[in-house]
Tab-separated table of C-alpha atoms in Angstrom:
chain	number	residue	atom	x	y	z
A	525	UNK	CA	104.600	95.648	77.216
A	526	UNK	CA	103.649	92.591	79.255
A	527	UNK	CA	103.124	93.304	82.955
A	528	UNK	CA	104.121	89.814	84.159
A	529	UNK	CA	107.498	88.286	83.402
A	530	UNK	CA	108.238	84.667	84.303
A	531	UNK	CA	111.909	84.293	85.137
A	532	UNK	CA	112.496	80.681	86.145
A	533	UNK	CA	110.442	77.493	86.277
A	534	UNK	CA	110.939	74.434	88.447
A	535	UNK	CA	108.306	71.874	87.551
A	536	UNK	CA	104.994	73.750	87.640
A	537	UNK	CA	106.342	76.399	90.016
A	538	UNK	CA	107.717	79.650	88.699
A	539	UNK	CA	109.389	82.865	89.823
A	540	UNK	CA	108.543	86.131	88.184
A	541	UNK	CA	107.972	89.853	88.397
A	542	UNK	CA	104.646	91.643	88.123
A	543	UNK	CA	105.074	95.298	87.129
A	544	UNK	CA	102.625	97.847	88.525
A	545	UNK	CA	102.404	101.622	88.710
A	546	UNK	CA	103.774	101.563	92.254
A	547	UNK	CA	106.544	99.052	91.841
A	548	UNK	CA	107.486	95.480	91.060
A	549	UNK	CA	106.007	92.468	92.853
A	550	UNK	CA	108.358	89.496	93.150
A	551	UNK	CA	106.516	86.214	92.794
A	552	UNK	CA	105.642	83.922	94.441
A	553	UNK	CA	104.327	86.687	96.683
A	554	UNK	CA	102.407	86.864	99.943
A	555	UNK	CA	100.233	89.952	100.438
A	556	UNK	CA	99.614	91.101	104.025
A	557	UNK	CA	95.973	92.032	104.493
A	558	UNK	CA	95.334	95.728	105.142
A	559	UNK	CA	91.559	95.488	104.979
A	560	UNK	CA	90.630	98.918	106.370
A	561	UNK	CA	93.669	100.842	105.063
A	562	UNK	CA	95.945	99.354	107.714
A	563	UNK	CA	97.695	96.081	108.390
A	564	UNK	CA	96.563	95.538	111.967
A	565	UNK	CA	99.190	96.325	114.643
A	566	UNK	CA	101.738	97.419	112.005
A	567	UNK	CA	102.958	100.689	110.548
A	568	UNK	CA	103.524	100.773	106.782
A	569	UNK	CA	107.259	101.079	107.429
A	570	UNK	CA	107.156	97.947	109.586
A	571	UNK	CA	105.262	96.036	106.892
A	572	UNK	CA	107.822	97.065	104.312
A	573	UNK	CA	110.667	95.948	106.584
A	574	UNK	CA	109.281	92.389	106.593
A	575	UNK	CA	109.981	92.148	102.851
A	576	UNK	CA	106.428	92.630	101.557
A	577	UNK	CA	106.152	94.128	98.074
A	578	UNK	CA	102.363	94.532	98.035
A	579	UNK	CA	99.447	94.722	100.454
A	580	UNK	CA	95.731	94.088	100.096
A	581	UNK	CA	92.846	96.481	100.777
A	582	UNK	CA	89.127	95.788	100.684
A	583	UNK	CA	86.346	97.490	98.765
A	584	UNK	CA	83.557	96.521	101.181
A	585	UNK	CA	85.192	97.934	104.295
A	586	UNK	CA	86.546	101.087	102.644
A	587	UNK	CA	83.284	101.927	100.867
A	588	UNK	CA	81.541	101.926	104.243
A	589	UNK	CA	84.241	103.705	106.226
A	590	UNK	CA	85.714	106.201	105.506
A	591	UNK	CA	84.190	105.874	101.943
A	592	UNK	CA	86.057	105.694	98.666
A	593	UNK	CA	85.046	109.245	97.784
A	594	UNK	CA	86.701	110.625	100.917
A	595	UNK	CA	89.886	108.639	100.266
A	596	UNK	CA	89.949	109.944	96.684
A	597	UNK	CA	89.582	113.548	97.902
A	598	UNK	CA	92.515	112.958	100.250
A	599	UNK	CA	94.767	111.784	97.431
A	600	UNK	CA	94.036	108.083	97.064
A	601	UNK	CA	94.663	105.043	99.200
A	602	UNK	CA	98.446	105.057	98.833
A	603	UNK	CA	98.796	108.559	100.254
A	604	UNK	CA	95.972	108.062	102.762
A	605	UNK	CA	97.726	105.141	104.455
A	606	UNK	CA	101.306	106.141	103.559
A	607	UNK	CA	102.070	102.977	101.585
A	608	UNK	CA	104.223	103.643	98.523
A	609	UNK	CA	104.127	100.114	97.092
A	610	UNK	CA	101.503	98.284	95.049
A	611	UNK	CA	98.005	97.699	96.444
A	612	UNK	CA	95.547	95.006	95.343
A	613	UNK	CA	91.935	95.607	96.325
A	614	UNK	CA	89.435	92.800	96.773
A	615	UNK	CA	86.075	93.666	95.255
A	616	UNK	CA	84.162	93.111	98.494
A	617	UNK	CA	82.042	90.201	97.325
A	618	UNK	CA	83.247	87.807	100.031
A	619	UNK	CA	82.662	90.336	102.810
A	620	UNK	CA	79.171	91.150	101.547
A	621	UNK	CA	78.313	87.465	101.752
A	622	UNK	CA	79.978	86.866	105.120
A	623	UNK	CA	79.499	90.107	107.079
A	624	UNK	CA	76.615	92.124	105.701
A	625	UNK	CA	73.056	91.730	106.955
A	626	UNK	CA	69.875	91.098	104.975
A	627	UNK	CA	71.565	90.520	101.622
A	628	UNK	CA	69.461	90.521	98.473
A	629	UNK	CA	71.274	89.113	95.457
A	630	UNK	CA	70.056	89.661	91.910
A	631	UNK	CA	71.401	89.964	88.382
A	632	UNK	CA	72.284	93.611	88.860
A	633	UNK	CA	74.336	93.099	92.024
A	634	UNK	CA	73.714	92.814	95.732
A	635	UNK	CA	71.807	95.060	98.131
A	636	UNK	CA	72.885	94.731	101.748
A	637	UNK	CA	72.844	96.355	105.140
A	638	UNK	CA	76.121	97.533	106.619
A	639	UNK	CA	77.431	95.504	109.548
A	640	UNK	CA	78.494	98.847	111.063
A	641	UNK	CA	75.261	100.817	111.282
A	642	UNK	CA	72.576	98.963	109.333
A	643	UNK	CA	72.568	101.464	106.452
A	644	UNK	CA	71.542	100.101	103.046
A	645	UNK	CA	74.006	99.907	100.165
A	646	UNK	CA	74.138	98.438	96.683
A	647	UNK	CA	77.258	96.873	95.230
A	648	UNK	CA	77.260	96.146	91.508
A	649	UNK	CA	80.157	95.233	89.217
A	650	UNK	CA	80.203	98.817	87.984
A	651	UNK	CA	80.199	100.282	91.493
A	652	UNK	CA	82.950	97.870	92.612
A	653	UNK	CA	85.131	99.075	89.737
A	654	UNK	CA	84.319	102.715	90.487
A	655	UNK	CA	85.323	102.295	94.136
A	656	UNK	CA	88.617	100.637	93.240
A	657	UNK	CA	89.221	103.391	90.680
A	658	UNK	CA	88.651	106.040	93.375
A	659	UNK	CA	91.021	104.232	95.718
A	660	UNK	CA	93.730	104.190	93.044
A	661	UNK	CA	94.244	100.430	93.159
A	662	UNK	CA	97.131	98.939	91.251
A	663	UNK	CA	95.256	95.632	90.875
A	664	UNK	CA	91.454	95.566	90.899
A	665	UNK	CA	89.397	92.415	91.378
A	666	UNK	CA	86.114	91.727	89.604
A	667	UNK	CA	82.967	91.486	91.687
A	668	UNK	CA	81.956	87.868	92.196
A	669	UNK	CA	79.718	85.761	94.366
A	670	UNK	CA	81.797	83.567	96.632
A	671	UNK	CA	80.180	80.154	96.221
A	672	UNK	CA	79.422	78.701	99.660
A	673	UNK	CA	80.842	75.382	100.792
A	674	UNK	CA	79.374	72.871	100.604
A	675	UNK	CA	77.214	73.533	97.554
A	676	UNK	CA	75.469	71.197	95.148
A	677	UNK	CA	76.679	71.148	91.555
A	678	UNK	CA	73.566	73.033	90.467
A	679	UNK	CA	74.067	75.693	93.136
A	680	UNK	CA	77.725	76.036	92.220
A	681	UNK	CA	76.860	76.312	88.510
A	682	UNK	CA	74.293	79.057	89.015
A	683	UNK	CA	76.628	80.991	91.301
A	684	UNK	CA	79.589	80.633	88.937
A	685	UNK	CA	77.642	81.737	85.862
A	686	UNK	CA	76.355	84.816	87.668
A	687	UNK	CA	79.949	85.623	88.616
A	688	UNK	CA	81.024	85.242	84.984
A	689	UNK	CA	78.347	87.705	83.850
A	690	UNK	CA	79.519	90.071	86.567
A	691	UNK	CA	83.123	89.560	85.457
A	692	UNK	CA	82.238	90.698	81.937
A	693	UNK	CA	80.531	93.808	83.294
A	694	UNK	CA	83.444	94.459	85.654
A	695	UNK	CA	85.919	94.340	82.768
A	696	UNK	CA	83.789	96.661	80.619
A	697	UNK	CA	83.498	99.170	83.457
A	698	UNK	CA	87.220	98.930	84.197
A	699	UNK	CA	88.081	99.666	80.562
A	700	UNK	CA	85.660	102.607	80.459
A	701	UNK	CA	87.224	104.087	83.596
A	702	UNK	CA	90.688	103.535	82.158
A	703	UNK	CA	89.710	105.485	79.040
A	704	UNK	CA	88.624	108.428	81.204
A	705	UNK	CA	92.132	108.517	82.662
A	706	UNK	CA	93.349	106.740	85.760
A	707	UNK	CA	95.398	109.023	87.901
A	708	UNK	CA	97.824	107.768	90.530
A	709	UNK	CA	99.033	109.825	93.470
A	710	UNK	CA	102.767	109.946	94.077
A	711	UNK	CA	102.990	109.536	97.852
A	712	UNK	CA	106.448	111.111	98.069
A	713	UNK	CA	106.127	114.172	95.839
A	714	UNK	CA	102.415	114.634	96.595
A	715	UNK	CA	101.863	115.338	92.912
A	716	UNK	CA	99.189	113.663	90.837
A	717	UNK	CA	100.288	112.319	87.488
A	718	UNK	CA	98.814	110.245	84.716
A	719	UNK	CA	99.854	106.633	84.442
A	720	UNK	CA	101.196	107.284	80.971
A	721	UNK	CA	104.083	109.184	82.591
A	722	UNK	CA	105.249	105.978	84.298
A	723	UNK	CA	106.623	102.853	82.643
A	724	UNK	CA	104.714	101.875	79.522
A	725	UNK	CA	103.592	98.624	81.141
A	726	UNK	CA	102.729	100.182	84.529
A	727	UNK	CA	98.992	100.604	84.064
A	728	UNK	CA	96.226	99.528	86.442
A	729	UNK	CA	95.537	95.809	86.215
A	730	UNK	CA	92.367	93.779	86.629
A	731	UNK	CA	92.112	90.138	87.660
A	732	UNK	CA	89.261	87.740	86.998
A	733	UNK	CA	88.178	85.155	89.579
A	734	UNK	CA	87.575	81.486	88.756
A	735	UNK	CA	84.617	79.962	90.602
A	736	UNK	CA	82.811	76.634	90.336
A	737	UNK	CA	83.110	75.017	93.737
A	738	UNK	CA	84.729	71.588	93.829
A	739	UNK	CA	83.434	70.562	90.386
A	740	UNK	CA	86.069	70.163	87.622
A	741	UNK	CA	83.711	70.862	84.716
A	742	UNK	CA	82.468	74.070	86.320
A	743	UNK	CA	85.984	75.289	87.065
A	744	UNK	CA	86.951	74.602	83.442
A	745	UNK	CA	83.871	76.460	82.198
A	746	UNK	CA	84.671	79.407	84.451
A	747	UNK	CA	88.302	79.566	83.328
A	748	UNK	CA	87.214	79.474	79.678
A	749	UNK	CA	84.732	82.312	80.213
A	750	UNK	CA	87.341	84.486	81.909
A	751	UNK	CA	89.931	83.840	79.183
A	752	UNK	CA	87.346	84.840	76.591
A	753	UNK	CA	86.832	88.165	78.401
A	754	UNK	CA	90.568	88.640	78.915
A	755	UNK	CA	92.254	89.668	82.168
A	756	UNK	CA	95.711	90.666	83.382
A	757	UNK	CA	95.701	87.885	85.971
A	758	UNK	CA	93.486	85.062	87.180
A	759	UNK	CA	92.477	84.351	90.758
A	760	UNK	CA	91.148	81.081	92.132
A	761	UNK	CA	88.249	81.906	94.442
A	762	UNK	CA	85.847	79.889	96.544
A	763	UNK	CA	88.569	78.032	98.467
A	764	UNK	CA	89.807	78.250	102.074
A	765	UNK	CA	86.156	78.167	103.128
A	766	UNK	CA	86.241	74.929	105.097
A	767	UNK	CA	86.947	72.352	102.384
A	768	UNK	CA	90.293	71.202	103.788
A	769	UNK	CA	93.742	71.060	102.237
A	770	UNK	CA	93.279	67.845	100.240
A	771	UNK	CA	90.169	69.176	98.505
A	772	UNK	CA	91.825	72.544	97.912
A	773	UNK	CA	94.851	70.934	96.269
A	774	UNK	CA	92.572	68.761	94.131
A	775	UNK	CA	90.722	71.862	92.913
A	776	UNK	CA	94.035	73.521	92.055
A	777	UNK	CA	95.175	70.412	90.204
A	778	UNK	CA	92.216	70.467	87.853
A	779	UNK	CA	91.859	74.270	87.611
A	780	UNK	CA	95.364	75.645	87.024
A	781	UNK	CA	95.958	73.777	83.717
A	782	UNK	CA	93.045	75.750	82.233
A	783	UNK	CA	94.535	79.144	83.084
A	784	UNK	CA	96.921	81.063	80.809
A	785	UNK	CA	100.532	80.107	81.424
A	786	UNK	CA	101.846	83.629	80.950
A	787	UNK	CA	99.623	85.442	83.456
A	788	UNK	CA	99.833	85.568	87.256
A	789	UNK	CA	97.673	83.158	89.290
A	790	UNK	CA	96.346	84.293	92.652
A	791	UNK	CA	94.951	81.906	95.285
A	792	UNK	CA	92.612	84.006	97.390
A	793	UNK	CA	92.526	83.734	101.181
A	794	UNK	CA	95.322	81.158	101.548
A	795	UNK	CA	96.824	80.329	103.909
A	796	UNK	CA	99.103	78.443	106.283
A	797	UNK	CA	102.739	77.771	105.334
A	798	UNK	CA	102.122	74.201	104.153
A	799	UNK	CA	99.145	75.405	102.070
A	800	UNK	CA	101.319	78.001	100.374
A	801	UNK	CA	104.148	75.577	99.629
A	802	UNK	CA	101.764	73.045	98.090
A	803	UNK	CA	100.094	75.716	95.971
A	804	UNK	CA	103.414	77.158	94.765
A	805	UNK	CA	104.446	73.654	93.705
A	806	UNK	CA	101.275	73.580	91.588
A	807	UNK	CA	101.984	76.915	89.886
A	808	UNK	CA	100.307	79.602	92.031
A	809	UNK	CA	102.044	82.997	92.133
A	810	UNK	CA	100.187	85.162	94.671
A	811	UNK	CA	98.562	84.681	98.077
A	812	UNK	CA	96.825	86.676	100.791
A	813	UNK	CA	95.532	85.668	104.211
A	814	UNK	CA	94.719	87.174	107.606
A	815	UNK	CA	96.295	84.203	109.414
A	816	UNK	CA	99.723	85.696	110.262
A	817	UNK	CA	98.308	88.983	111.551
A	818	UNK	CA	95.332	87.449	113.344
A	819	UNK	CA	97.538	84.801	114.927
A	820	UNK	CA	99.931	87.484	116.117
A	821	UNK	CA	97.150	89.307	117.948
A	822	UNK	CA	96.212	86.099	119.758
A	823	UNK	CA	99.687	85.014	120.904
A	824	UNK	CA	100.266	82.457	118.136
A	825	UNK	CA	103.653	82.559	116.474
A	826	UNK	CA	104.748	80.827	113.278
A	827	UNK	CA	108.285	79.483	113.431
A	828	UNK	CA	110.457	77.089	111.449
A	829	UNK	CA	109.542	74.461	114.048
A	830	UNK	CA	105.806	74.971	113.768
A	831	UNK	CA	103.215	77.081	115.520
A	832	UNK	CA	103.743	78.198	119.128
A	833	UNK	CA	101.271	79.609	121.642
A	834	UNK	CA	103.371	82.143	123.511
A	835	UNK	CA	100.819	82.315	126.342
A	836	UNK	CA	101.831	78.805	127.337
A	837	UNK	CA	103.404	78.644	130.803
A	838	UNK	CA	106.453	76.836	129.411
A	839	UNK	CA	107.690	80.175	128.061
A	840	UNK	CA	107.466	82.136	131.339
A	841	UNK	CA	111.178	81.595	132.120
A	842	UNK	CA	112.484	80.967	128.605
A	843	UNK	CA	115.334	83.401	127.787
A	844	UNK	CA	115.717	82.300	124.160
A	845	UNK	CA	114.490	84.287	121.161
A	846	UNK	CA	111.295	83.121	119.533
A	847	UNK	CA	113.313	81.863	116.566
A	848	UNK	CA	117.046	81.832	115.984
A	849	UNK	CA	118.317	83.834	112.986
A	850	UNK	CA	114.999	85.630	112.441
A	851	UNK	CA	115.625	89.296	111.502
A	852	UNK	CA	112.420	90.682	113.068
A	853	UNK	CA	112.611	92.932	116.177
A	854	UNK	CA	110.732	90.402	118.319
A	855	UNK	CA	113.465	87.831	117.772
A	856	UNK	CA	116.456	90.208	117.708
A	857	UNK	CA	115.647	92.108	120.903
A	858	UNK	CA	113.250	90.138	123.100
A	859	UNK	CA	112.987	86.750	124.783
A	860	UNK	CA	110.144	84.263	124.748
A	861	UNK	CA	109.695	85.061	128.443
A	862	UNK	CA	109.190	88.761	127.687
A	863	UNK	CA	106.712	88.056	124.898
A	864	UNK	CA	104.873	85.688	127.260
A	865	UNK	CA	104.745	88.462	129.874
A	866	UNK	CA	103.345	90.991	127.398
A	867	UNK	CA	100.414	88.764	126.517
A	868	UNK	CA	99.716	87.763	130.101
A	869	UNK	CA	99.686	91.467	131.030
A	870	UNK	CA	97.521	92.364	128.004
A	871	UNK	CA	100.094	94.872	126.795
A	872	UNK	CA	99.568	96.054	123.224
A	873	UNK	CA	103.253	95.607	122.422
A	874	UNK	CA	102.764	91.833	122.488
A	875	UNK	CA	100.432	91.665	119.470
A	876	UNK	CA	102.569	94.229	117.660
A	877	UNK	CA	105.780	92.275	118.047
A	878	UNK	CA	104.237	88.891	117.279
A	879	UNK	CA	102.471	90.254	114.189
A	880	UNK	CA	105.791	91.697	113.020
A	881	UNK	CA	107.416	88.303	113.546
A	882	UNK	CA	104.683	86.341	111.748
A	883	UNK	CA	104.734	88.600	108.699
A	884	UNK	CA	108.530	88.393	108.612
A	885	UNK	CA	108.304	84.595	108.822
A	886	UNK	CA	105.878	84.515	105.879
A	887	UNK	CA	108.059	86.823	103.777
A	888	UNK	CA	111.141	84.760	104.610
A	889	UNK	CA	109.233	81.700	103.430
A	890	UNK	CA	108.359	83.414	100.142
A	891	UNK	CA	111.985	84.477	99.651
A	892	UNK	CA	113.092	80.904	100.313
A	893	UNK	CA	110.601	79.620	97.752
A	894	UNK	CA	111.772	82.128	95.140
A	895	UNK	CA	115.418	81.259	95.704
A	896	UNK	CA	114.716	77.520	95.598
A	897	UNK	CA	112.804	77.779	92.320
A	898	UNK	CA	115.567	79.934	90.833
A	899	UNK	CA	118.115	77.131	91.362
A	900	UNK	CA	115.584	74.379	90.659
A	901	UNK	CA	115.675	72.934	94.172
A	902	UNK	CA	112.070	73.542	95.182
A	903	UNK	CA	111.338	69.899	96.017
A	904	UNK	CA	114.347	69.776	98.376
A	905	UNK	CA	113.432	73.101	99.995
A	906	UNK	CA	109.822	72.044	100.483
A	907	UNK	CA	110.779	68.705	102.032
A	908	UNK	CA	113.315	70.258	104.406
A	909	UNK	CA	110.976	73.064	105.446
A	910	UNK	CA	107.967	70.827	106.041
A	911	UNK	CA	110.032	68.213	107.889
A	912	UNK	CA	111.302	70.855	110.306
A	913	UNK	CA	107.942	72.621	110.520
A	914	UNK	CA	106.054	69.442	111.359
A	915	UNK	CA	108.591	68.137	113.907
A	916	UNK	CA	107.388	70.487	116.599
A	917	UNK	CA	104.360	69.368	118.586
A	918	UNK	CA	101.547	71.872	117.877
A	919	UNK	CA	100.153	73.835	120.773
A	920	UNK	CA	96.800	74.491	119.142
A	921	UNK	CA	94.976	72.811	122.015
A	922	UNK	CA	96.449	75.383	124.396
A	923	UNK	CA	94.843	78.442	122.799
A	924	UNK	CA	93.772	81.236	125.081
A	925	UNK	CA	90.067	81.629	125.739
A	926	UNK	CA	89.971	84.695	123.502
A	927	UNK	CA	91.693	83.097	120.569
A	928	UNK	CA	89.697	82.681	117.349
A	929	UNK	CA	88.912	79.231	116.077
């Protein structure tokens, strides 16, 4: 049976369901980032309460600490972190390029030094698949080289073609591992069972990643190569790396028409609310980004009237909730003044509550998008949301000294 079912379309946008061994993902979907087997400042129960169907883990971080082998011995990533829903694991390619030291890239893979202790490791397409197999991922990503931005057309072409060769090897390794028998741990019963005992269509999935920089011909070539190999879903990589929203939307406009209509599309590393809305309108189904959790740790809240810096002195005596009608605990039980106090006092509850709020805000946005598409009112929803969101004067200039750029 087909894992992805499109339910309703509104223009290029669509709602659907992606079936996995650990549950159904409603699309369009936003995946909170649980890089090191945790969504920062959140318990799994709290993440679930925001409305998230799926979270993301990362091969690079988990292979270094605590290691995929240890997680496998302890029953797999779902049991290890007590998350009963689907998990998508990034292959680690982006982190190798951005975090690791002394990288040496070749046809086989990449040799790098850990950013933790300087130890030497090798990550190949086969090893990336093995790690994700040990973790028990519901959706595995192929190993790719994240093309830097900016890059010349020649640089982007060489990088993309290497990624396509790696994608072919990743798929072959994935299929070989699948033939040996994927086993998924049931977090509730603590019993291991073969995937065949679940729904017929609930087998581990693998997504390819389209690369090619900002060059239409290269993106088309990459999409064609991935379709020839055949994947359960198709990600658009190499964006959200400094190119800006206009360039990103242009890349989506000339890339998405070359991807299969009946498979999920995943825009990696994106993004802010207006980025997500624009991408959904172009036909993207899945997103992940550290923005809502990172912002929450640094006193930045996303609301229907824009982004607020809760450290700002204007909130010191403000008795109102952060956002009216928001179901999160931060808004139901606490005032802006209290949240302001927590951050000024460096209390850990502040980042916890604001992270909870931001993830709830993102999931409420995704629910609103799904409902709008279902009744074919996406354009109206998008206009109303963005009008309200952009009315509020941003407080970005008032970031705390410790806030990330």
